[in-house]
mmCIF file of C-alpha atoms in Angstrom:
data_model
loop_
_atom_site.group_PDB
_atom_site.id
_atom_site.type_symbol
_atom_site.label_atom_id
_atom_site.label_comp_id
_atom_site.label_asym_id
_atom_site.label_seq_id
_atom_site.Cartn_x
_atom_site.Cartn_y
_atom_site.Cartn_z
ATOM 1 C CA UNK A 232 192.422 60.499 154.063
ATOM 2 C CA UNK A 233 192.440 58.709 150.776
ATOM 3 C CA UNK A 234 190.489 60.165 147.866
ATOM 4 C CA UNK A 235 190.107 59.730 144.129
ATOM 5 C CA UNK A 236 189.348 62.549 141.700
ATOM 6 C CA UNK A 237 188.174 62.056 138.150
ATOM 7 C CA UNK A 238 188.423 65.186 136.043
ATOM 8 C CA UNK A 239 185.481 65.588 133.696
ATOM 9 C CA UNK A 240 182.116 64.035 134.423
ATOM 10 C CA UNK A 241 181.533 63.661 130.674
ATOM 11 C CA UNK A 242 184.014 63.064 127.870
ATOM 12 C CA UNK A 243 182.937 62.973 124.238
ATOM 13 C CA UNK A 244 185.110 61.581 121.432
ATOM 14 C CA UNK A 245 184.595 60.580 117.845
ATOM 15 C CA UNK A 246 184.765 56.937 116.867
ATOM 16 C CA UNK A 247 188.388 56.112 116.112
ATOM 17 C CA UNK A 248 189.772 58.959 118.215
ATOM 18 C CA UNK A 249 191.997 58.693 121.263
ATOM 19 C CA UNK A 250 190.264 58.142 124.581
ATOM 20 C CA UNK A 251 191.792 59.801 127.651
ATOM 21 C CA UNK A 252 190.063 59.601 131.028
ATOM 22 C CA UNK A 253 191.816 61.293 133.921
ATOM 23 C CA UNK A 254 192.225 60.037 137.474
ATOM 24 C CA UNK A 255 194.241 61.474 140.345
ATOM 25 C CA UNK A 256 194.541 60.031 143.803
ATOM 26 C CA UNK A 257 195.399 61.433 147.179
ATOM 27 C CA UNK A 258 196.984 59.063 149.647
ATOM 28 C CA UNK A 259 199.856 59.037 152.115
ATOM 29 C CA UNK A 260 200.728 55.563 150.876
ATOM 30 C CA UNK A 261 200.803 54.777 147.134
ATOM 31 C CA UNK A 262 197.638 52.759 146.705
ATOM 32 C CA UNK A 263 196.595 49.963 144.465
ATOM 33 C CA UNK A 264 194.642 51.514 141.587
ATOM 34 C CA UNK A 265 191.822 50.206 139.445
ATOM 35 C CA UNK A 266 189.652 51.193 136.518
ATOM 36 C CA UNK A 267 186.148 49.778 136.281
ATOM 37 C CA UNK A 268 183.554 50.142 133.526
ATOM 38 C CA UNK A 269 179.809 50.186 134.096
ATOM 39 C CA UNK A 270 177.272 49.730 131.322
ATOM 40 C CA UNK A 271 173.683 50.912 131.869
ATOM 41 C CA UNK A 272 171.823 48.935 134.524
ATOM 42 C CA UNK A 273 174.780 46.683 135.149
ATOM 43 C CA UNK A 274 177.425 46.172 137.797
ATOM 44 C CA UNK A 275 181.096 47.052 137.567
ATOM 45 C CA UNK A 276 183.586 45.226 135.386
ATOM 46 C CA UNK A 277 187.298 45.459 136.066
ATOM 47 C CA UNK A 278 189.249 46.892 133.129
ATOM 48 C CA UNK A 279 192.711 46.879 134.649
ATOM 49 C CA UNK A 280 194.604 47.301 137.889
ATOM 50 C CA UNK A 281 197.971 48.451 139.171
ATOM 51 C CA UNK A 282 199.473 46.945 142.304
ATOM 52 C CA UNK A 283 203.251 46.842 141.990
ATOM 53 C CA UNK A 284 205.843 46.474 139.256
ATOM 54 C CA UNK A 285 205.452 47.835 135.740
ATOM 55 C CA UNK A 286 203.745 51.203 135.798
ATOM 56 C CA UNK A 287 202.105 50.788 132.385
ATOM 57 C CA UNK A 288 199.219 48.398 132.779
ATOM 58 C CA UNK A 289 197.290 46.836 129.928
ATOM 59 C CA UNK A 290 193.710 45.781 130.376
ATOM 60 C CA UNK A 291 190.803 44.369 128.470
ATOM 61 C CA UNK A 292 189.229 45.853 125.331
ATOM 62 C CA UNK A 293 192.437 47.675 124.333
ATOM 63 C CA UNK A 294 192.570 49.967 127.369
ATOM 64 C CA UNK A 295 195.729 50.800 129.263
ATOM 65 C CA UNK A 296 196.729 53.070 132.129
ATOM 66 C CA UNK A 297 199.987 54.417 133.480
ATOM 67 C CA UNK A 298 200.754 54.900 137.156
ATOM 68 C CA UNK A 299 202.729 58.109 137.692
ATOM 69 C CA UNK A 300 203.696 58.475 141.308
ATOM 70 C CA UNK A 301 205.188 61.947 140.850
ATOM 71 C CA UNK A 302 201.882 63.184 139.434
ATOM 72 C CA UNK A 303 199.672 60.971 141.660
ATOM 73 C CA UNK A 304 197.833 60.001 138.497
ATOM 74 C CA UNK A 305 196.470 56.890 136.842
ATOM 75 C CA UNK A 306 194.936 58.045 133.558
ATOM 76 C CA UNK A 307 193.103 55.597 131.313
ATOM 77 C CA UNK A 308 193.721 55.601 127.561
ATOM 78 C CA UNK A 309 192.665 53.773 124.442
ATOM 79 C CA UNK A 310 194.176 54.613 121.027
ATOM 80 C CA UNK A 311 190.974 54.272 119.032
ATOM 81 C CA UNK A 312 187.461 54.604 120.463
ATOM 82 C CA UNK A 313 184.722 52.201 119.448
ATOM 83 C CA UNK A 314 181.007 52.790 119.765
ATOM 84 C CA UNK A 315 180.834 49.914 122.261
ATOM 85 C CA UNK A 316 183.154 51.835 124.614
ATOM 86 C CA UNK A 317 180.336 54.224 125.522
ATOM 87 C CA UNK A 318 179.793 53.664 129.247
ATOM 88 C CA UNK A 319 180.578 55.039 132.710
ATOM 89 C CA UNK A 320 184.157 54.621 133.885
ATOM 90 C CA UNK A 321 185.252 54.626 137.513
ATOM 91 C CA UNK A 322 188.722 54.955 138.940
ATOM 92 C CA UNK A 323 189.239 53.383 142.365
ATOM 93 C CA UNK A 324 191.997 53.135 144.952
ATOM 94 C CA UNK A 325 192.745 50.681 147.709
ATOM 95 C CA UNK A 326 195.355 50.955 150.446
ATOM 96 C CA UNK A 327 197.774 48.076 150.019
ATOM 97 C CA UNK A 328 198.697 47.697 153.670
ATOM 98 C CA UNK A 329 195.537 46.725 155.453
ATOM 99 C CA UNK A 330 192.443 48.280 153.934
ATOM 100 C CA UNK A 331 189.764 46.177 152.381
ATOM 101 C CA UNK A 332 187.605 48.833 150.789
ATOM 102 C CA UNK A 333 187.723 50.491 147.409
ATOM 103 C CA UNK A 334 187.518 54.278 147.256
ATOM 104 C CA UNK A 335 185.847 55.299 144.021
ATOM 105 C CA UNK A 336 185.935 58.495 142.047
ATOM 106 C CA UNK A 337 182.686 60.078 140.908
ATOM 107 C CA UNK A 338 182.914 58.571 137.453
ATOM 108 C CA UNK A 339 183.308 59.787 133.871
ATOM 109 C CA UNK A 340 180.696 59.095 131.252
ATOM 110 C CA UNK A 341 182.290 58.400 127.882
ATOM 111 C CA UNK A 342 180.236 59.316 124.820
ATOM 112 C CA UNK A 343 181.395 58.078 121.425
ATOM 113 C CA UNK A 344 180.139 59.962 118.360
ATOM 114 C CA UNK A 345 179.789 58.129 115.054
ATOM 115 C CA UNK B 6 181.093 29.448 136.718
ATOM 116 C CA UNK B 7 178.351 31.705 137.984
ATOM 117 C CA UNK B 8 179.367 35.200 138.914
ATOM 118 C CA UNK B 9 178.147 37.213 141.865
ATOM 119 C CA UNK B 10 174.369 37.046 141.979
ATOM 120 C CA UNK B 11 172.124 39.560 143.692
ATOM 121 C CA UNK B 12 168.424 39.497 144.394
ATOM 122 C CA UNK B 13 166.083 41.084 143.781
ATOM 123 C CA UNK B 14 167.179 43.111 140.767
ATOM 124 C CA UNK B 15 164.687 45.879 141.422
ATOM 125 C CA UNK B 16 162.332 46.778 144.223
ATOM 126 C CA UNK B 17 160.223 49.670 145.384
ATOM 127 C CA UNK B 18 159.669 50.411 149.051
ATOM 128 C CA UNK B 19 157.846 53.081 151.007
ATOM 129 C CA UNK B 20 159.536 55.429 153.453
ATOM 130 C CA UNK B 21 159.851 53.872 156.897
ATOM 131 C CA UNK B 22 159.811 50.310 155.630
ATOM 132 C CA UNK B 23 162.550 47.737 155.978
ATOM 133 C CA UNK B 24 164.393 46.016 153.123
ATOM 134 C CA UNK B 25 166.647 42.977 152.803
ATOM 135 C CA UNK B 26 168.999 42.562 149.865
ATOM 136 C CA UNK B 27 170.749 39.294 149.125
ATOM 137 C CA UNK B 28 174.062 38.357 147.574
ATOM 138 C CA UNK B 29 175.633 35.048 146.594
ATOM 139 C CA UNK B 30 179.379 35.225 146.029
ATOM 140 C CA UNK B 31 181.402 33.411 143.429
ATOM 141 C CA UNK B 32 182.016 29.820 144.485
ATOM 142 C CA UNK B 33 185.121 29.659 146.682
ATOM 143 C CA UNK B 34 185.043 33.334 147.597
ATOM 144 C CA UNK B 35 184.893 33.962 151.319
ATOM 145 C CA UNK B 36 184.607 37.744 151.379
ATOM 146 C CA UNK B 37 181.596 39.873 150.512
ATOM 147 C CA UNK B 38 181.459 43.655 150.370
ATOM 148 C CA UNK B 39 178.502 45.966 149.926
ATOM 149 C CA UNK B 40 178.504 49.331 148.168
ATOM 150 C CA UNK B 41 175.841 51.995 147.669
ATOM 151 C CA UNK B 42 175.809 53.852 144.359
ATOM 152 C CA UNK B 43 173.568 56.893 144.273
ATOM 153 C CA UNK B 44 172.637 58.098 140.801
ATOM 154 C CA UNK B 45 175.438 60.135 139.285
ATOM 155 C CA UNK B 46 178.032 59.183 141.889
ATOM 156 C CA UNK B 47 180.654 56.534 142.422
ATOM 157 C CA UNK B 48 179.987 53.560 144.700
ATOM 158 C CA UNK B 49 180.423 54.136 148.439
ATOM 159 C CA UNK B 50 181.661 51.355 150.713
ATOM 160 C CA UNK B 51 179.137 50.117 153.284
ATOM 161 C CA UNK B 52 180.417 46.832 154.738
ATOM 162 C CA UNK B 53 182.882 44.019 154.255
ATOM 163 C CA UNK B 54 182.440 40.546 155.698
ATOM 164 C CA UNK B 55 185.089 37.860 155.671
ATOM 165 C CA UNK B 56 184.639 34.419 157.130
ATOM 166 C CA UNK B 57 181.323 35.548 158.590
ATOM 167 C CA UNK B 58 182.877 38.394 160.554
ATOM 168 C CA UNK B 59 182.553 42.103 159.874
ATOM 169 C CA UNK B 60 185.933 43.393 158.715
ATOM 170 C CA UNK B 61 185.000 46.939 157.930
ATOM 171 C CA UNK B 62 182.204 49.456 157.928
ATOM 172 C CA UNK B 63 181.810 52.652 155.973
ATOM 173 C CA UNK B 64 180.248 55.902 157.089
ATOM 174 C CA UNK B 65 176.631 54.743 157.138
ATOM 175 C CA UNK B 66 174.053 55.016 159.932
ATOM 176 C CA UNK B 67 173.079 52.139 162.188
ATOM 177 C CA UNK B 68 169.958 51.639 160.077
ATOM 178 C CA UNK B 69 172.258 49.686 157.791
ATOM 179 C CA UNK B 70 173.314 46.227 158.920
ATOM 180 C CA UNK B 71 174.575 43.081 157.272
ATOM 181 C CA UNK B 72 175.535 39.528 157.953
ATOM 182 C CA UNK B 73 177.277 36.651 156.245
ATOM 183 C CA UNK B 74 176.074 33.089 156.422
ATOM 184 C CA UNK B 75 178.063 29.811 156.690
ATOM 185 C CA UNK B 76 177.795 29.354 152.913
ATOM 186 C CA UNK B 77 179.346 32.858 152.528
ATOM 187 C CA UNK B 78 176.211 34.417 151.089
ATOM 188 C CA UNK B 79 175.250 37.738 152.584
ATOM 189 C CA UNK B 80 172.297 39.956 153.394
ATOM 190 C CA UNK B 81 172.189 43.725 153.643
ATOM 191 C CA UNK B 82 169.376 45.097 155.774
ATOM 192 C CA UNK B 83 168.184 48.669 155.850
ATOM 193 C CA UNK B 84 165.626 49.820 158.418
ATOM 194 C CA UNK B 85 163.428 52.911 158.453
ATOM 195 C CA UNK B 86 164.007 53.650 154.797
ATOM 196 C CA UNK B 87 164.508 57.232 153.698
ATOM 197 C CA UNK B 88 164.089 58.708 150.239
ATOM 198 C CA UNK B 89 167.853 59.198 150.183
ATOM 199 C CA UNK B 90 168.390 55.444 150.432
ATOM 200 C CA UNK B 91 167.267 55.127 146.820
ATOM 201 C CA UNK B 92 170.300 53.789 145.005
ATOM 202 C CA UNK B 93 171.919 50.855 143.254
ATOM 203 C CA UNK B 94 173.288 48.482 145.881
ATOM 204 C CA UNK B 95 176.269 46.524 144.668
ATOM 205 C CA UNK B 96 177.701 43.373 146.149
ATOM 206 C CA UNK B 97 181.272 42.305 145.457
ATOM 207 C CA UNK B 98 182.983 39.064 146.352
ATOM 208 C CA UNK B 99 186.658 38.199 146.635
ATOM 209 C CA UNK B 100 188.715 35.186 147.602
ATOM 210 C CA UNK B 101 189.854 36.840 150.802
ATOM 211 C CA UNK B 102 189.626 40.209 152.497
ATOM 212 C CA UNK B 103 192.244 41.842 150.253
ATOM 213 C CA UNK B 104 191.585 40.047 146.996
ATOM 214 C CA UNK B 105 190.288 41.417 143.717
ATOM 215 C CA UNK B 106 186.621 42.339 143.925
ATOM 216 C CA UNK B 107 184.112 40.927 141.450
ATOM 217 C CA UNK B 108 180.839 42.834 141.331
ATOM 218 C CA UNK B 109 177.292 41.658 140.863
ATOM 219 C CA UNK B 110 174.709 43.432 138.711
ATOM 220 C CA UNK B 111 173.264 45.223 141.689
ATOM 221 C CA UNK B 112 169.840 45.748 143.239
ATOM 222 C CA UNK B 113 168.065 48.947 142.267
ATOM 223 C CA UNK B 114 166.161 50.196 145.338
ATOM 224 C CA UNK B 115 163.624 52.963 144.947
ATOM 225 C CA UNK B 116 162.110 54.485 148.075
ATOM 226 C CA UNK B 117 158.886 56.434 147.560
#
């Protein structure tokens, strides 16, 4: 069965520091992978996605993620945190062959200290 | 272009009641999916509809049902509400059944 694990329910960084949010997946077939951001009382916004091709994916707002098949990981990074990055981040997976549903991790809340 | 719109944004229901949530997809999108997000957890897949047919169903009881209309809008119905049904219900639309999902702002359901 496919699953997504996000290590750390809360991550706190100082403004200007590196952001690293961890995501590991479990799947018999390498899935498509996504990172979404959710601001309070709002829906989900897609940050970036990996389907095929280049394993380093760049997204919006300066975020990027690298697909590492050998580590079954898809960690999200940003070189310099901004106060506006404070939000909930969700990693999600989707089987590329026939599945239609997204499997989400439990989320990581990013806190940015001034 | 308008994004995915959901109504209502908030509602409060009593245990045992029935609720209907509505979703209008992005223009041109033919697929709608529903997700339940309980506080502190990631969204859980409930249903996907494509071209008015159910394409998939998550692990939810039969109290949950949905349908898609000819204009591709969708309704999620929940019968015999339980306290545990309190959650943010998210609708996502995509061009087709495997396309990128665009999420609405959600409907916050509180069951008391």
